[in-house]
XYZ file of C-alpha atoms in Angstrom:
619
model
C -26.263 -35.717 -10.188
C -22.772 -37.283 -10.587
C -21.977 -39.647 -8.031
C -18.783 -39.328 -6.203
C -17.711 -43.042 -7.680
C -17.944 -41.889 -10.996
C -16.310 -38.418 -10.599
C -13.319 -40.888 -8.738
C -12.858 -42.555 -11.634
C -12.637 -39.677 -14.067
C -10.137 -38.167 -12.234
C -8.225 -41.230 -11.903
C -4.168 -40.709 -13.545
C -4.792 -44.122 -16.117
C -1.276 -45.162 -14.965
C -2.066 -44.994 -11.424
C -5.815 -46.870 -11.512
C -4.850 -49.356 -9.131
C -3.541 -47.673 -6.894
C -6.585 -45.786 -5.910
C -8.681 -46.156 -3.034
C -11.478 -48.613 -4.543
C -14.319 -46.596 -3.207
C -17.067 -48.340 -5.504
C -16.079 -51.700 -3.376
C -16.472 -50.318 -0.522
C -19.785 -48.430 -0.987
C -20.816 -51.869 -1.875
C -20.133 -53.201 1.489
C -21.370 -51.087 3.967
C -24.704 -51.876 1.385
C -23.923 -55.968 2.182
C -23.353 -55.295 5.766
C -26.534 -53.157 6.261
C -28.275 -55.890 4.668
C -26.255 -59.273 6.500
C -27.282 -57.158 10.204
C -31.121 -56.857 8.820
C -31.052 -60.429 8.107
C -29.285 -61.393 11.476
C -26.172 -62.789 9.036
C -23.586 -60.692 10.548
C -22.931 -59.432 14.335
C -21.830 -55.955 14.561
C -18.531 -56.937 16.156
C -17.610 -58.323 12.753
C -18.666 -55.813 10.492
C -16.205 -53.580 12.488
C -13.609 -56.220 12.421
C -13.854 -56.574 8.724
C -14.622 -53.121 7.518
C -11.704 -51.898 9.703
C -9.621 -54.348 8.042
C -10.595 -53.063 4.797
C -9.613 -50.287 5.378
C -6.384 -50.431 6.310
C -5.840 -52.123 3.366
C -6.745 -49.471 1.668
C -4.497 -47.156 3.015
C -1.614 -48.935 2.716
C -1.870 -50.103 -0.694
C -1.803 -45.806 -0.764
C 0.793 -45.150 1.018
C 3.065 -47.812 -0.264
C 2.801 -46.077 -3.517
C 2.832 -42.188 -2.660
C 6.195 -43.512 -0.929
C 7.260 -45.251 -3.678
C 6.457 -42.159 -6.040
C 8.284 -39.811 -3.109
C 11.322 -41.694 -3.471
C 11.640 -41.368 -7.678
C 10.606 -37.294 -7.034
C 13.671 -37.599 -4.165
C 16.220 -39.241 -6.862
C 14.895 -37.314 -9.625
C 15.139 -34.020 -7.602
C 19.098 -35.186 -5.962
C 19.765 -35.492 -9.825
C 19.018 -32.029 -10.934
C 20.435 -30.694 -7.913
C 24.240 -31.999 -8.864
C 23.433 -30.427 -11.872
C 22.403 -27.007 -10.474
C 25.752 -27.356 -8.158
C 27.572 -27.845 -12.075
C 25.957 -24.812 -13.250
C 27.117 -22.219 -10.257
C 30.557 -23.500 -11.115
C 30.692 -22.640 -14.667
C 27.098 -20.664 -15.568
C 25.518 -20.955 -19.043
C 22.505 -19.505 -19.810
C 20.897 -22.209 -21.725
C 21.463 -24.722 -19.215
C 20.391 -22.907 -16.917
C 16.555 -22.587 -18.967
C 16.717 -26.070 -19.397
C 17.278 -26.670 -16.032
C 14.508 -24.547 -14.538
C 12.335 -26.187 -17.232
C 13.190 -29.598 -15.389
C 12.458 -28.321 -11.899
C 8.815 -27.188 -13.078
C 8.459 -30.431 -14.871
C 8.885 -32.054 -11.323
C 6.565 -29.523 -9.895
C 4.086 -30.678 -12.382
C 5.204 -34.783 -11.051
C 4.576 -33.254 -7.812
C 1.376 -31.726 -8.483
C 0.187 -35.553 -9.992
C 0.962 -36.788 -6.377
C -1.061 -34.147 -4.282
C -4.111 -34.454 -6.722
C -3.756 -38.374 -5.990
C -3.673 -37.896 -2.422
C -6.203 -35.697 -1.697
C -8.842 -37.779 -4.050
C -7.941 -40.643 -1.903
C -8.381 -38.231 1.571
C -11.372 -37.086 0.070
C -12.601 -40.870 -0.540
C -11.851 -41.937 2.945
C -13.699 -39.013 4.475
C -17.030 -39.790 2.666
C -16.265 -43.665 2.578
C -16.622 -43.474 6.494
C -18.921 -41.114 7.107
C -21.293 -43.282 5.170
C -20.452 -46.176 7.339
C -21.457 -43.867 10.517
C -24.436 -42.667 8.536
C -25.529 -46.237 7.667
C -25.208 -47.907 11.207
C -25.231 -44.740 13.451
C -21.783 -45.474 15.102
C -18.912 -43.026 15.988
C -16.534 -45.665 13.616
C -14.458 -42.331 12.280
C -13.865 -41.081 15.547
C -12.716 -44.589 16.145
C -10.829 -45.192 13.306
C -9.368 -41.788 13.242
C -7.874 -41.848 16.775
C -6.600 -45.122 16.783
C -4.346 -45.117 13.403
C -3.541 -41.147 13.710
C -2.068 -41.848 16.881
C -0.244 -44.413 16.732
C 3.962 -44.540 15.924
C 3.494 -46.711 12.975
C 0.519 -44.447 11.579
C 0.109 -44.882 7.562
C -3.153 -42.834 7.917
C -0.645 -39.762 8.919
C 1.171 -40.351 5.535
C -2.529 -39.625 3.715
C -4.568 -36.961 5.747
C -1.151 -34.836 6.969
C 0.856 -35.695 3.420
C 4.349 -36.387 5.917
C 7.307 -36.116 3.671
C 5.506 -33.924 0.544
C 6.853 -31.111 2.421
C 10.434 -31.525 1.679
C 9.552 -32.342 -2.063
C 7.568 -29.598 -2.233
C 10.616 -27.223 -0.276
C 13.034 -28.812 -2.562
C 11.088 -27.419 -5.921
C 10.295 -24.382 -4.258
C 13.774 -23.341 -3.132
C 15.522 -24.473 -6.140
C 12.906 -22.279 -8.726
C 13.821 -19.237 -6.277
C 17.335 -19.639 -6.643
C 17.311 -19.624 -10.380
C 15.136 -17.046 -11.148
C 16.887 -13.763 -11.522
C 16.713 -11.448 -8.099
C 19.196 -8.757 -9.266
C 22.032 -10.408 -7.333
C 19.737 -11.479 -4.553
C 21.741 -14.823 -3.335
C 18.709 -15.072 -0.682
C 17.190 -18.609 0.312
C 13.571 -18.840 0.404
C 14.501 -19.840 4.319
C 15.983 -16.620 4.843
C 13.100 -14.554 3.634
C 9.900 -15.985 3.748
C 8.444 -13.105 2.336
C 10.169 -13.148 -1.072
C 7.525 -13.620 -3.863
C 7.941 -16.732 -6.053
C 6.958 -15.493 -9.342
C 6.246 -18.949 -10.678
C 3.206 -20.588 -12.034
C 4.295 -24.214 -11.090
C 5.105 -22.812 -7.207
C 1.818 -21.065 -6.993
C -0.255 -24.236 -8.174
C 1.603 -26.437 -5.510
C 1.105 -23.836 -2.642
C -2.819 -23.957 -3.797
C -2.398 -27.764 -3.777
C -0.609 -27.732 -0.255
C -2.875 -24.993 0.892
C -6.289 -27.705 -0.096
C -4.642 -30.973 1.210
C -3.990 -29.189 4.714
C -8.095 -29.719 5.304
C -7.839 -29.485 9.115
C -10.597 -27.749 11.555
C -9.423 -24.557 12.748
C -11.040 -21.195 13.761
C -11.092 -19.979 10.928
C -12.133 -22.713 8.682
C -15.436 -22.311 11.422
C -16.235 -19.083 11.419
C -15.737 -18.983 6.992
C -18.678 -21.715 7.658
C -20.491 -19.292 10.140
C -20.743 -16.542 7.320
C -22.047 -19.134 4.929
C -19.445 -18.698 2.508
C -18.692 -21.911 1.162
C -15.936 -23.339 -1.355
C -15.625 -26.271 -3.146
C -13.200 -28.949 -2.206
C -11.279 -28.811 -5.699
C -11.237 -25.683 -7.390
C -9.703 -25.156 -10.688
C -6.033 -23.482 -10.623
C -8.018 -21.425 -13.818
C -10.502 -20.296 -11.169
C -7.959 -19.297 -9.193
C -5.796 -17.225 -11.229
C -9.270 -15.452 -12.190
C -9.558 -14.909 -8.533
C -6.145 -13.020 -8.392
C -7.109 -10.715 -10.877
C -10.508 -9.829 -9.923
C -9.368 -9.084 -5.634
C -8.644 -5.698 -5.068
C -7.905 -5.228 -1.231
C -9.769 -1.983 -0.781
C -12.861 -3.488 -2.117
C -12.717 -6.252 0.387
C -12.328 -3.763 3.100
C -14.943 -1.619 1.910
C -17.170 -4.878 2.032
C -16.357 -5.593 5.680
C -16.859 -2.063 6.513
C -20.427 -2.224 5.124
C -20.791 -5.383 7.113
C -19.783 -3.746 10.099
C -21.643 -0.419 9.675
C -24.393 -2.122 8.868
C -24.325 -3.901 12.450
C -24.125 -1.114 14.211
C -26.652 0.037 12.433
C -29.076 -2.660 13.313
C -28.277 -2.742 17.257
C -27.348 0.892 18.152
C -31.166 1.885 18.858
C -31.920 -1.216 20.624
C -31.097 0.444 23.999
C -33.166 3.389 23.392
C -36.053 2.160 21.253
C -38.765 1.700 23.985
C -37.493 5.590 25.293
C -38.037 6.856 21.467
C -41.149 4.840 21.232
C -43.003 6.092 24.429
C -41.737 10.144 23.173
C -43.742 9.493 20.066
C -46.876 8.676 22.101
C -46.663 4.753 21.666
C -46.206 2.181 24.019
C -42.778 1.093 25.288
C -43.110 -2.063 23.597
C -44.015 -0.884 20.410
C -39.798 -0.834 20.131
C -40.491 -4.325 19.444
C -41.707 -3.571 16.168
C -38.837 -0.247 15.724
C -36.118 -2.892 15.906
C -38.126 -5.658 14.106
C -38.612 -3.337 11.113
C -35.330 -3.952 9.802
C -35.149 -7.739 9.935
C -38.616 -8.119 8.115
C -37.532 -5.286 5.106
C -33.881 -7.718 4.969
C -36.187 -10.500 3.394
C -37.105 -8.504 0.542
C -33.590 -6.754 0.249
C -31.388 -9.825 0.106
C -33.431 -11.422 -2.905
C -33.089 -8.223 -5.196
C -29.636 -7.893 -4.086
C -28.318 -11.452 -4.772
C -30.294 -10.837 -8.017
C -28.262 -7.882 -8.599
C -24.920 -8.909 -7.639
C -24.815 -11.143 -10.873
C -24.274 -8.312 -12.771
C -22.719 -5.543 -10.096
C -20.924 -5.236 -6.734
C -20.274 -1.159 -7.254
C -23.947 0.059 -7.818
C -25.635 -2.736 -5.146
C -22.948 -0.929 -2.512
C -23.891 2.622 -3.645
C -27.775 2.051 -3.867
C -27.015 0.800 -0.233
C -25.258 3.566 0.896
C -28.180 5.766 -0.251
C -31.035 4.051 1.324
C -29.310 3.319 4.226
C -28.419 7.160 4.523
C -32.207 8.173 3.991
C -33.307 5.150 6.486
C -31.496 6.974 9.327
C -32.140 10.478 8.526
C -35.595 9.701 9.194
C -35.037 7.741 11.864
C -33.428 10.683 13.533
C -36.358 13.488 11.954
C -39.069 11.360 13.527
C -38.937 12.918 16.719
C -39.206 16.490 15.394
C -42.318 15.507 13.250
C -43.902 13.580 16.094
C -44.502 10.684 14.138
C -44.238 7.150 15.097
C -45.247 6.045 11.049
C -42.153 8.632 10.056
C -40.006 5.950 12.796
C -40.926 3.004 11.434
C -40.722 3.765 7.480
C -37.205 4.859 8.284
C -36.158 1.330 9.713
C -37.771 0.035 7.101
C -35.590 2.300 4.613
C -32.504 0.721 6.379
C -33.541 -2.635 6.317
C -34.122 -2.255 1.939
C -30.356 -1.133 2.026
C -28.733 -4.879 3.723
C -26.236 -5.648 1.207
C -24.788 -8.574 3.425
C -25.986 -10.979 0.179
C -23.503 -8.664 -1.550
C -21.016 -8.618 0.802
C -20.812 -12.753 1.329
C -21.111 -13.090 -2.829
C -17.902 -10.800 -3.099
C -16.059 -12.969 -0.556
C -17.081 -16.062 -2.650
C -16.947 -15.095 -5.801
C -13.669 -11.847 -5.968
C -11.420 -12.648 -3.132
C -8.659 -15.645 -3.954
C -8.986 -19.112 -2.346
C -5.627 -18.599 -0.771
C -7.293 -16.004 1.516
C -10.306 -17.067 1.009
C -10.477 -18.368 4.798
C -9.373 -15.095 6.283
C -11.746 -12.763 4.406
C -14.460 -15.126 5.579
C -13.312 -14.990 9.311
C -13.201 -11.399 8.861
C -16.813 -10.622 7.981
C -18.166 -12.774 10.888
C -15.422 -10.415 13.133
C -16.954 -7.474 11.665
C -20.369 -8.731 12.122
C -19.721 -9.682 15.790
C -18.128 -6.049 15.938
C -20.580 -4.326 14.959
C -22.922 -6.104 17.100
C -20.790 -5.370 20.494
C -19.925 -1.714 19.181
C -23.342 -0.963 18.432
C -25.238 -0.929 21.931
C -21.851 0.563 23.441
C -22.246 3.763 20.981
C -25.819 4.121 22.005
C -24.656 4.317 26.050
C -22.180 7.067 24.733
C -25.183 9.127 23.177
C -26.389 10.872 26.182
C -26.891 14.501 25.716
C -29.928 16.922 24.793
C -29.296 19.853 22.371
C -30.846 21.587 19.568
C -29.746 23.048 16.398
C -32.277 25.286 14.609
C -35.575 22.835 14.839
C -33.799 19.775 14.879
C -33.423 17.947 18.252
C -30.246 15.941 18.951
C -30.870 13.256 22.084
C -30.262 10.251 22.775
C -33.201 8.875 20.783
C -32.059 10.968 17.594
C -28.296 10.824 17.828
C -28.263 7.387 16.355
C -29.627 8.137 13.059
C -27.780 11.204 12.595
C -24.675 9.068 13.666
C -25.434 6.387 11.238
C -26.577 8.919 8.961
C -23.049 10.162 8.305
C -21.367 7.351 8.683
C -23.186 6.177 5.852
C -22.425 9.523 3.966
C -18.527 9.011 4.494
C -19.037 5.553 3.169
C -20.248 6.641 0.516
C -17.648 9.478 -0.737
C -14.935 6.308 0.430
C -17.068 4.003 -1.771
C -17.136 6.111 -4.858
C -12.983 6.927 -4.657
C -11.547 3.310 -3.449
C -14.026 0.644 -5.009
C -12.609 -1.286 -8.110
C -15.386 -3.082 -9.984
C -14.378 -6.577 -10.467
C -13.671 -7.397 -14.236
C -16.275 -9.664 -15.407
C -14.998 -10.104 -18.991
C -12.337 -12.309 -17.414
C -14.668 -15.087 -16.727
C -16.775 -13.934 -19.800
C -13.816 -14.676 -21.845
C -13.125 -17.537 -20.216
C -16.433 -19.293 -20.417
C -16.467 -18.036 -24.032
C -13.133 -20.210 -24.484
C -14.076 -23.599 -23.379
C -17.483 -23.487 -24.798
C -15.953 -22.692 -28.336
C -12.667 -24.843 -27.861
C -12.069 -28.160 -29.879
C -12.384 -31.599 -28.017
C -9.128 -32.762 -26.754
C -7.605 -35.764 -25.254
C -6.087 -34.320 -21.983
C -4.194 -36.453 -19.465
C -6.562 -37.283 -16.443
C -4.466 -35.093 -14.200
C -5.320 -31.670 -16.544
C -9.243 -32.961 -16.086
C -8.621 -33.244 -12.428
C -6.871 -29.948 -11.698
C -9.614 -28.128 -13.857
C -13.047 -29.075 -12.920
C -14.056 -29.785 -9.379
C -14.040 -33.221 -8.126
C -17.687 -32.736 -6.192
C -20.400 -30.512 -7.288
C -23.370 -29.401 -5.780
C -26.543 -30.920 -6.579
C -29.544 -32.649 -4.703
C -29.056 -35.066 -2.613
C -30.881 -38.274 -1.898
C -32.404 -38.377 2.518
C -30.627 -41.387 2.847
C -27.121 -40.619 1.417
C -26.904 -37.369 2.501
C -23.193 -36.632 1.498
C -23.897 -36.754 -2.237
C -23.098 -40.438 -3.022
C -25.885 -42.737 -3.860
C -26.526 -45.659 -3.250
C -24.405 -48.584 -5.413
C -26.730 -50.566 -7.706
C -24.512 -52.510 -8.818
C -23.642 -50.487 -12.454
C -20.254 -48.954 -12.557
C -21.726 -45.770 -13.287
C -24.066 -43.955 -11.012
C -25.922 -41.169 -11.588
C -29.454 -39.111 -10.599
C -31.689 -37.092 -12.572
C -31.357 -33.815 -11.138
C -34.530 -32.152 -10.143
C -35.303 -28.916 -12.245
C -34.398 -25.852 -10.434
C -37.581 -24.450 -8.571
C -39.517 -20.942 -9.465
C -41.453 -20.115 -6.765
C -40.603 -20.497 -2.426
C -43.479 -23.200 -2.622
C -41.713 -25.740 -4.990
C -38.238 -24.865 -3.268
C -39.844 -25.796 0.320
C -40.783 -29.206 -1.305
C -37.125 -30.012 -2.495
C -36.031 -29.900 0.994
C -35.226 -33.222 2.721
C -37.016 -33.389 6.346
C -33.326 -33.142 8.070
C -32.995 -29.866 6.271
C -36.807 -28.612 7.094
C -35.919 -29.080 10.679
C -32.570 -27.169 10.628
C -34.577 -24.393 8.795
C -37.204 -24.408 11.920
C -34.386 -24.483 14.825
C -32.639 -21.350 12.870
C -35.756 -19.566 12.801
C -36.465 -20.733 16.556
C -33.124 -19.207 17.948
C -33.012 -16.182 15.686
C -36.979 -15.615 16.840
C -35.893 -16.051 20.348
C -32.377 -13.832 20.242
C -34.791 -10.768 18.868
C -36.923 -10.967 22.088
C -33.948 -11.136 24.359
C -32.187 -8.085 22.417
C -35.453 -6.045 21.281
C -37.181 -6.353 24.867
C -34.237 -6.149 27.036
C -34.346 -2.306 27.574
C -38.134 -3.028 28.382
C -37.617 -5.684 30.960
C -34.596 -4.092 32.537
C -36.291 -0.419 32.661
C -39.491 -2.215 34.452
C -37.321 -4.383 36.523
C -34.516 -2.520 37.727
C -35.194 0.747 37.075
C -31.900 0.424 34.678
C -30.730 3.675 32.525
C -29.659 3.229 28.750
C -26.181 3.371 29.855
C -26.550 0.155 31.536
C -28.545 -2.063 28.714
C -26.127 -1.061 26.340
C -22.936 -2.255 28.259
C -25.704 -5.107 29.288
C -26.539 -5.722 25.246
C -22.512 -5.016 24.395
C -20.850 -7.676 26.710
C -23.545 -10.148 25.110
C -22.078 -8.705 21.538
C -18.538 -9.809 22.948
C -19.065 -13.164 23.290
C -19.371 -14.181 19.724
C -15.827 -14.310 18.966
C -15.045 -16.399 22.197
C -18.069 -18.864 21.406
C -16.841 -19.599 17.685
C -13.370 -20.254 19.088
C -14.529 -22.808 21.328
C -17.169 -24.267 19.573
C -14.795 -24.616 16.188
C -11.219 -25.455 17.659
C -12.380 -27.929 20.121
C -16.558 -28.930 21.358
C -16.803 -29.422 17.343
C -13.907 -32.042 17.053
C -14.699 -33.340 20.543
C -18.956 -34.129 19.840
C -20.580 -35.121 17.285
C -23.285 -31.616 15.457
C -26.057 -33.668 16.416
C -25.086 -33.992 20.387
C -23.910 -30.096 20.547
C -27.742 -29.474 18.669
C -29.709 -31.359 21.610
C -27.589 -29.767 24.398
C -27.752 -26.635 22.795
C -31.302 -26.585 22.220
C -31.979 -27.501 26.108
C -29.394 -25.328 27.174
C -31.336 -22.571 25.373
C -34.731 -23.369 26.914
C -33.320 -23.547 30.251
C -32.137 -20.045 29.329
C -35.661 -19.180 28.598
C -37.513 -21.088 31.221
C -34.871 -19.271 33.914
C -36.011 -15.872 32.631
C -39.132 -16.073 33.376
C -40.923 -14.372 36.759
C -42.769 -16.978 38.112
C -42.400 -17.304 41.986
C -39.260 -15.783 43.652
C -38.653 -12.204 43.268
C -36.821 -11.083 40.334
C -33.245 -10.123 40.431
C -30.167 -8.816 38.262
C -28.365 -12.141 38.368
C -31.542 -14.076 37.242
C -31.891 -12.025 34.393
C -28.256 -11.198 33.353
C -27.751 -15.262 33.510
C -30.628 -16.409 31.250
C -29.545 -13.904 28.873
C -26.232 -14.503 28.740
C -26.761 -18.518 28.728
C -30.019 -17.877 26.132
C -27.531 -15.749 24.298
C -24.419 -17.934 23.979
C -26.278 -21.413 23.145
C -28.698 -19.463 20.699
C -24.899 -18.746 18.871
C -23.600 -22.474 19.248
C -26.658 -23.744 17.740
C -26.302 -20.663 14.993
């Protein structure tokens, strides 16, 4: 593993070296105050004192110079401008070429200066949270709030890049205005909309687009899906990206991630009713509904597996399985047989493609929408979850036609059944299969290209500043620790072959996360599996009223991800919204239980719904 200290100083622009945050000093003194506090050398106090100090210095020795470099991009730009003001009184064609040639060569100044800033935000970021890792204080939250906020802030001028925006509007505008729009005389600020069909423009609007690293919803929720993206990606990457998205693709993604929702929770209302018709016990739905969870283990392995090589035939084997799943789902009740049930569920549970679904977000849809595309499969997930239960309540009715019985037990497979069908036919017309020569022929390039002496800023802009790779318990945000060599690095462990040698690469912090996930998804499956059970015995409920019950539980997903990720996330630290949700949820649980009064409505329908929500914070 590279260390982040190292990767800083490849990137570094050569001209521009000193002017960098000096992030191996620093690692070296939260090391020399960890030690001095052991020792009883240093109070606390002081290490905040100086390390706060420190930093500032930091900063401004930044700022100073992204000001300083603002102002000769300001001049520079004021220049070209008089002579773009020359050019629309007498026009000539050449100058005009030349002159668009100087406005990208200032986009390409301007792209230096946001590749220097966010190298020094991203330094900052990991430069204090290994101070609050090292000495378990809230310093950022500290720091943060107290230099953000105030009317002299020079941490605004780093982590919100005040003033860049006018450069950056200034470039923008001026490209627009000299490209040829068929006697468009249209500003930029008068249509919004108006595609800049620039290179230069579309690298600073990905730069722009990465430096604006702010928590919003849906920055959350891209995190919820798992969907992850690294913090520098290559404007090469990118422009791969645009010509592998297709738009229908995505959607017919989203759609499988919502069908296949609805396909998981539409029986959970009637699964102890289908159950007890087969001759099994009512809580043998348990196991109906459980079916498809277990089967997902298997699926998602073969599918990742597959999705290196395919999105199209993954989809379609999906479809197909999926389709089969249900129709015997739905024939079970004709041919009395509870093994007929379950080998259906199982069927549907072989046909998750959700590992297919979250690749072709990461790997086919652009970075610029990267964020949206994310949001929109948790949507479609939390969708599927409310519509799924509410379809079921709709399904009341008794018919036959020939020897097959339509109720309320059967109508969900044969409603999933063709839904599934229609995918399919929609699959087979709309899907584009992402062009994998692109990257073929890419790779193919830089493994056969000559060595050449590129300018640190080219290095920077294509290769990622972090990469993924194992990280040390102690330093857990990819740094290790300074040893006093100016270049760091860790012997990468060799990548594992079997789940045993995996399970023993995994820190303890991670081990634990792994056993609370399995904890609240364990105990969300009881509350959704057994609540037609416990409602029926209770209350004397009707399926009508557990699946409006198990849909309004479905709604709250969206609500609880806004909260959690636009402000309990930025108010608490993960580790305090963990505990509280963890006791919140076992006060859920403990409150469910029938112990001494007499069970009601509002017992149960609040210990679900405060089981349910917490279980989806902690998630």
């Amino acid at each position: 593993m590279v260390a982040f200290g190292k990767k800083l100083k490849e990137r570094q622009i050569q001209e521009w070296q000193s002017y960098y945050i000096n992030y191996k000093l620093m690692k070296k003194k939260v090391k020399q105050y960890a030690q001095q506090i052991e020792v009883g050398a240093q109070d606390r106090r002081h290490v905040l004192k100086d390390f706060s100090r420190m930093l500032d210095n930091q900063i401004e020795k930044i700022v100073l110079f992204l000001l300083e470099q603002q102002g000769l991009l300001a001049s520079r730009l004021a220049r070209l401008r008089e002579q773009h003001d020359a050019l629309l009184q007498q026009p000539d064609i050449s100058q005009m070429t030349e002159l668009r040639e100087a406005y990208r060569a200032a986009g390409m100044d301007l792209l230096k200066l946001l590749f220097f800033v966010e190298i020094n935000a991203i330094g900052l970021r990991k430069i204090l949270k290994k101070f609050d890792k090292r000495f378990g204080y809230r310093f950022t939250d500290y720091y943060v709030k107290t230099r953000a906020n105030h009317p002299y802030s020079q941490l605004q001028q780093v982590f919100k890049h005040v003033g860049l925006g006018a450069v950056v509007g200034a470039i923008s505008r001026n490209l627009h205005e000299l490209q040829d729009h068929q006697g468009s005389y249209l500003s930029i600020y008068d249509e919004p909309a108006l595609p800049l069909q620039d290179p230069v423009v579309d690298s600073i609007k990905a730069a722009v687009d990465r430096l604006s690293n702010s928590t919003n919803f849906l920055n959350f929720m891209a995190q919820h899906a798992l969907i992850m993206q690294e913090e520098l990606p290559s404007p090469v990457e990118e422009h791969i990206d645009d010509q592998k998205y297709h738009f229908m693709s995505l959607l017919l993604n989203l759609a499988n991630t919502f069908l296949y929702m609805v396909n998981t929770y539409i029986i959970v209302p009637t699964a102890d009713d289908y159950s007890m018709s087969l001759g099994a016990a009512a809580t043998v739905c348990g196991i109906v509904i459980g079916a498809m969870a277990i089967a997902q283990v298997f699926s998602s392995v073969y599918f990742s597996a597959w999705s290196n090589r395919s999105y199209f035939k993954p989809l379609v084997f999906s479809s197909i399985v999926l389709f089969i799943g249900n129709v015997m789902y739905a024939l079970a009740y004709d041919f009395s047989s509870i093994a007929v049930l379950l080998i259906g569920r199982l069927f549907c549970g072989f046909g998750s493609a959700r590992a297919v679904n979250r690749r072709y977000i990461s790997d086919c849809v652009p970075l610029k929408i990267r964020m949206q595309a994310s949001a929109g499969f948790v949507s479609a997930s939390a969708l599927g979850m409310a519509c799924g239960p509410a379809l079921a309540g709709l399904l009341q009715t008794n018919f036959k036609i020939y020897k097959l019985t339509f109720n309320q037990n059967t109508l969900p497979g044969w409603i999933m059944a063709v839904a599934w069908l229609f995918y399919l036919v929609w699959l087979c017309i709309s899907f584009k299969e992402p062009s994998r020569d692109i990257e073929e022929n890419h790779t193919q390039e830089e493994s056969n290209a000559e060595p050449v002496d590129n300018s640190a800023l080219e290095k920077g802009l294509q290769q990622p500043l972090l990469i993924t790779s194992e990280e040390k318990p102690e330093d857990e945000d990819g740094d290790q620790e300074y040893d006093g060599s100016d270049e760091t690095s860790e012997e990468s462990h060799p990548p594992a072959n079997s789940i045993r040698s995996a399970y023993r690469l995994l820190t303890p912090s991670v081990k634990v996360q792994l056993l609370i996930y399995f904890m609240l998804k364990y105990v969300m499956e009881i509350l959704l599996s057994e609540s037609s059970v416990v409602t029926t015995y209770y209350f004397g409920w009707s399926t009508g009223a557990v699946a409006i019950f198990l849909a309004c539980l479905g709604l709250t997903v969206l609500p609880v991800n806004i909260i959690v990720g636009s402000y309990i996330s930025n108010m608490f630290e993960d580790r305090q919204i963990l505990l509280a949700s963890e006791i919140m949820v076992c006060i859920g649980i403990l409150f469910s239980f029938h112990v001494f009064i007499p069970y009601s409505v509002p017992q149960y329908v609040c210990s679900g719904l405060v089981l349910f929500v917490f279980a989806e914070v902690l998630e």
